């Protein structure tokens, strides 16, 4: 199937600043997108999701934006904290619910 | 929230032996579970879809005779790596399909084959 990719492999951000993590996807038929956070040695942790009929969704300190015209997904983290340091993956699903993960962005928060 | 466990969390085995990894949904029933493999500094790659009461479906390039999957109950799926070799060393992660399409992930199992 199609793969989901990320623009940048690493992101360094000052504590307290906002973070923006980008993701490009290639399959216009994808109907559901998810952002996951993975800390070292652990399984992925759900952050936020968005359906293809939406262009924005907000959670606690996080916002996901979906631009279907250019097939772009982004995750914004407000007031980044040291605990936000992790690898972030975007993923897309198709009708059979199988997830296709992007390459991942490593976020490092500087004190 | 829904909890998925994996056992063991770490396993070290000798080349040529088989290793079984369990994936359990603790507080919900999951007719569908998924198995992923993740190599260092890489993304998760789907290996197979495990369906309760039926045969697993494998992704292209994944050997079904090497990675045996059994989903005998609505809360348990097992992955057996048969005749393991050093190149099978990886982080194996399972997930359980909840209210679709949301998946709940286990904490992963680190397999090291000597």
Tab-separated table of C-alpha atoms in Angstrom:
chain	number	residue	atom	x	y	z
A	1	UNK	CA	0.000	0.000	0.000
A	2	UNK	CA	0.918	3.624	0.043
A	3	UNK	CA	3.286	4.881	2.696
A	4	UNK	CA	3.148	7.898	4.921
A	5	UNK	CA	6.282	9.969	5.205
A	6	UNK	CA	7.634	12.727	7.385
A	7	UNK	CA	9.435	15.859	6.279
A	8	UNK	CA	12.105	16.017	8.966
A	9	UNK	CA	13.657	13.252	11.039
A	10	UNK	CA	14.562	15.445	14.034
A	11	UNK	CA	13.240	18.535	15.763
A	12	UNK	CA	14.924	20.421	18.581
A	13	UNK	CA	12.720	22.856	20.468
A	14	UNK	CA	13.192	25.121	23.452
A	15	UNK	CA	11.092	24.289	26.474
A	16	UNK	CA	7.997	26.444	26.483
A	17	UNK	CA	7.995	27.021	22.737
A	18	UNK	CA	5.481	25.537	20.350
A	19	UNK	CA	6.421	22.497	18.252
A	20	UNK	CA	5.201	21.695	14.775
A	21	UNK	CA	5.724	18.229	13.346
A	22	UNK	CA	4.869	17.622	9.719
A	23	UNK	CA	3.819	14.590	7.771
A	24	UNK	CA	3.124	13.992	4.093
A	25	UNK	CA	0.898	11.183	2.962
A	26	UNK	CA	0.416	9.828	-0.500
A	27	UNK	CA	-2.894	7.992	-0.506
A	28	UNK	CA	-5.841	10.288	-1.080
A	29	UNK	CA	-8.186	7.433	-0.175
A	30	UNK	CA	-7.049	7.352	3.452
A	31	UNK	CA	-9.922	8.226	5.723
A	32	UNK	CA	-8.409	8.376	9.167
A	33	UNK	CA	-5.133	9.779	10.472
A	34	UNK	CA	-3.497	9.408	13.847
A	35	UNK	CA	-0.532	10.860	15.657
A	36	UNK	CA	1.382	8.630	18.057
A	37	UNK	CA	4.119	9.346	20.563
A	38	UNK	CA	6.696	6.681	21.286
A	39	UNK	CA	9.141	6.870	24.128
A	40	UNK	CA	12.269	4.755	24.107
A	41	UNK	CA	11.548	1.072	24.675
A	42	UNK	CA	7.781	1.530	24.804
A	43	UNK	CA	4.819	1.014	22.524
A	44	UNK	CA	3.154	3.874	20.645
A	45	UNK	CA	0.870	6.105	22.647
A	46	UNK	CA	-2.176	7.677	21.011
A	47	UNK	CA	-2.087	11.467	20.909
A	48	UNK	CA	-4.843	12.654	18.633
A	49	UNK	CA	-6.697	11.589	15.516
A	50	UNK	CA	-8.602	13.214	12.708
A	51	UNK	CA	-10.961	11.964	10.037
A	52	UNK	CA	-10.665	12.912	6.415
A	53	UNK	CA	-13.852	14.992	6.534
A	54	UNK	CA	-12.230	17.406	9.008
A	55	UNK	CA	-9.353	19.840	8.630
A	56	UNK	CA	-8.587	20.615	12.251
A	57	UNK	CA	-8.962	18.993	15.621
A	58	UNK	CA	-7.783	20.166	19.006
A	59	UNK	CA	-6.887	18.296	22.141
A	60	UNK	CA	-5.130	19.197	25.315
A	61	UNK	CA	-2.060	21.210	24.205
A	62	UNK	CA	-2.158	19.503	20.798
A	63	UNK	CA	-3.744	20.382	17.492
A	64	UNK	CA	-3.808	18.311	14.332
A	65	UNK	CA	-4.258	19.944	10.959
A	66	UNK	CA	-5.153	18.092	7.808
A	67	UNK	CA	-4.719	19.574	4.358
A	68	UNK	CA	-6.143	17.134	1.868
A	69	UNK	CA	-5.322	19.332	-1.103
A	70	UNK	CA	-1.599	18.845	-0.602
A	71	UNK	CA	-1.897	15.630	1.422
A	72	UNK	CA	-0.272	17.115	4.471
A	73	UNK	CA	-0.782	16.437	8.154
A	74	UNK	CA	0.740	18.347	11.037
A	75	UNK	CA	0.844	18.092	14.796
A	76	UNK	CA	1.223	21.227	16.868
A	77	UNK	CA	2.260	20.955	20.488
A	78	UNK	CA	1.777	24.075	22.576
A	79	UNK	CA	4.207	25.035	25.343
A	80	UNK	CA	6.474	22.054	24.768
A	81	UNK	CA	7.643	20.345	27.931
A	82	UNK	CA	10.594	18.025	28.645
A	83	UNK	CA	8.151	15.124	28.843
A	84	UNK	CA	7.259	15.726	25.220
A	85	UNK	CA	10.679	14.471	24.135
A	86	UNK	CA	9.973	11.328	22.115
A	87	UNK	CA	9.571	10.025	18.591
A	88	UNK	CA	6.342	11.091	16.913
A	89	UNK	CA	4.717	9.068	14.175
A	90	UNK	CA	1.848	9.882	11.919
A	91	UNK	CA	-0.184	6.998	10.612
A	92	UNK	CA	-3.027	6.532	8.180
A	93	UNK	CA	-5.661	3.890	7.853
A	94	UNK	CA	-7.760	2.544	5.070
A	95	UNK	CA	-11.054	0.695	5.136
A	96	UNK	CA	-9.573	-2.435	6.689
A	97	UNK	CA	-8.092	-0.484	9.597
A	98	UNK	CA	-4.517	-1.514	8.866
A	99	UNK	CA	-2.151	1.236	9.926
A	100	UNK	CA	0.610	2.580	7.732
A	101	UNK	CA	3.186	4.481	9.745
A	102	UNK	CA	5.420	7.326	8.682
A	103	UNK	CA	9.148	7.341	9.324
A	104	UNK	CA	8.973	9.265	12.610
A	105	UNK	CA	10.300	12.573	13.924
A	106	UNK	CA	12.506	12.653	16.992
A	107	UNK	CA	11.622	15.633	19.157
A	108	UNK	CA	14.187	16.842	21.670
A	109	UNK	CA	13.187	19.514	24.173
A	110	UNK	CA	15.997	21.815	25.355
A	111	UNK	CA	15.797	23.104	28.902
B	1	UNK	CA	-8.775	3.436	28.689
B	2	UNK	CA	-8.241	0.129	26.963
B	3	UNK	CA	-5.133	-1.721	28.091
B	4	UNK	CA	-3.061	-4.167	26.089
B	5	UNK	CA	-0.280	-6.159	27.680
B	6	UNK	CA	2.580	-8.158	26.216
B	7	UNK	CA	4.629	-10.914	27.737
B	8	UNK	CA	7.523	-11.176	28.019
B	9	UNK	CA	8.806	-7.609	27.847
B	10	UNK	CA	12.289	-8.861	27.026
B	11	UNK	CA	13.612	-12.181	25.853
B	12	UNK	CA	17.043	-13.406	24.920
B	13	UNK	CA	17.358	-16.707	23.147
B	14	UNK	CA	19.876	-18.791	21.282
B	15	UNK	CA	19.875	-19.026	17.524
B	16	UNK	CA	17.655	-21.830	16.294
B	17	UNK	CA	15.214	-21.789	19.178
B	18	UNK	CA	11.599	-20.652	19.108
B	19	UNK	CA	10.130	-17.825	21.115
B	20	UNK	CA	6.492	-17.160	21.918
B	21	UNK	CA	5.178	-13.651	22.606
B	22	UNK	CA	1.738	-13.106	24.092
B	23	UNK	CA	-0.540	-10.148	23.499
B	24	UNK	CA	-3.561	-9.678	25.737
B	25	UNK	CA	-6.384	-7.176	25.757
B	26	UNK	CA	-7.055	-6.767	29.468
B	27	UNK	CA	-10.377	-4.979	29.650
B	28	UNK	CA	-12.020	-5.492	26.291
B	29	UNK	CA	-12.505	-8.145	23.673
B	30	UNK	CA	-10.605	-7.864	20.455
B	31	UNK	CA	-11.557	-9.919	17.445
B	32	UNK	CA	-8.707	-8.336	15.550
B	33	UNK	CA	-5.149	-7.803	16.695
B	34	UNK	CA	-2.112	-6.698	14.774
B	35	UNK	CA	1.578	-7.565	15.048
B	36	UNK	CA	4.291	-5.064	14.195
B	37	UNK	CA	8.043	-5.200	14.081
B	38	UNK	CA	10.292	-2.230	14.702
B	39	UNK	CA	14.023	-2.172	14.077
B	40	UNK	CA	16.203	0.428	15.845
B	41	UNK	CA	15.557	3.988	14.734
B	42	UNK	CA	12.947	2.831	12.253
B	43	UNK	CA	9.202	2.957	12.024
B	44	UNK	CA	6.693	0.268	12.856
B	45	UNK	CA	6.088	-2.221	10.085
B	46	UNK	CA	2.928	-4.270	10.064
B	47	UNK	CA	3.674	-7.981	9.956
B	48	UNK	CA	0.259	-9.564	10.144
B	49	UNK	CA	-3.369	-9.211	11.105
B	50	UNK	CA	-4.600	-11.706	13.674
B	51	UNK	CA	-8.288	-12.608	13.582
B	52	UNK	CA	-9.944	-14.571	16.352
B	53	UNK	CA	-10.999	-17.989	15.182
B	54	UNK	CA	-9.419	-17.755	11.748
B	55	UNK	CA	-6.042	-17.725	10.089
B	56	UNK	CA	-3.864	-14.675	10.300
B	57	UNK	CA	-3.212	-12.633	7.189
B	58	UNK	CA	0.398	-11.739	6.562
B	59	UNK	CA	1.889	-8.708	4.875
B	60	UNK	CA	3.992	-9.165	1.800
B	61	UNK	CA	7.460	-10.430	2.606
B	62	UNK	CA	6.558	-11.849	6.027
B	63	UNK	CA	7.041	-15.612	6.236
B	64	UNK	CA	3.969	-17.191	7.758
B	65	UNK	CA	5.814	-20.393	8.583
B	66	UNK	CA	8.421	-18.474	10.526
B	67	UNK	CA	6.091	-16.141	12.375
B	68	UNK	CA	3.241	-18.278	13.642
B	69	UNK	CA	0.214	-16.416	14.893
B	70	UNK	CA	-2.581	-17.883	16.962
B	71	UNK	CA	-5.644	-15.951	18.082
B	72	UNK	CA	-7.485	-18.546	20.094
B	73	UNK	CA	-9.604	-16.241	22.215
B	74	UNK	CA	-11.042	-12.747	22.101
B	75	UNK	CA	-8.362	-11.493	24.493
B	76	UNK	CA	-5.217	-13.330	23.459
B	77	UNK	CA	-3.055	-13.489	20.378
B	78	UNK	CA	0.353	-15.135	20.305
B	79	UNK	CA	3.277	-14.685	17.954
B	80	UNK	CA	5.836	-17.479	17.787
B	81	UNK	CA	9.139	-16.759	16.126
B	82	UNK	CA	10.331	-20.171	14.991
B	83	UNK	CA	13.982	-21.060	14.520
B	84	UNK	CA	15.005	-17.564	15.469
B	85	UNK	CA	18.181	-16.059	14.045
B	86	UNK	CA	20.078	-12.889	14.941
B	87	UNK	CA	18.391	-10.983	12.115
B	88	UNK	CA	15.058	-11.593	13.872
B	89	UNK	CA	16.228	-9.492	16.788
B	90	UNK	CA	13.809	-6.611	16.964
B	91	UNK	CA	11.097	-4.875	18.963
B	92	UNK	CA	7.790	-6.662	18.451
B	93	UNK	CA	4.641	-4.703	19.198
B	94	UNK	CA	1.049	-5.826	19.129
B	95	UNK	CA	-2.131	-3.820	19.006
B	96	UNK	CA	-5.776	-4.635	19.514
B	97	UNK	CA	-8.560	-3.129	17.497
B	98	UNK	CA	-11.087	-1.443	19.738
B	99	UNK	CA	-14.033	0.578	18.534
B	100	UNK	CA	-12.738	0.770	14.985
B	101	UNK	CA	-10.570	2.181	13.690
B	102	UNK	CA	-8.808	2.920	16.966
B	103	UNK	CA	-5.973	0.550	17.891
B	104	UNK	CA	-4.563	0.107	21.371
B	105	UNK	CA	-0.902	-0.789	21.519
B	106	UNK	CA	0.989	-3.062	23.834
B	107	UNK	CA	4.257	-2.042	25.464
B	108	UNK	CA	6.363	-4.151	23.110
B	109	UNK	CA	8.689	-7.119	23.460
B	110	UNK	CA	12.415	-6.795	22.900
B	111	UNK	CA	13.756	-9.961	21.272
B	112	UNK	CA	17.475	-10.571	21.150
B	113	UNK	CA	18.731	-13.650	19.352
B	114	UNK	CA	22.297	-14.625	20.123
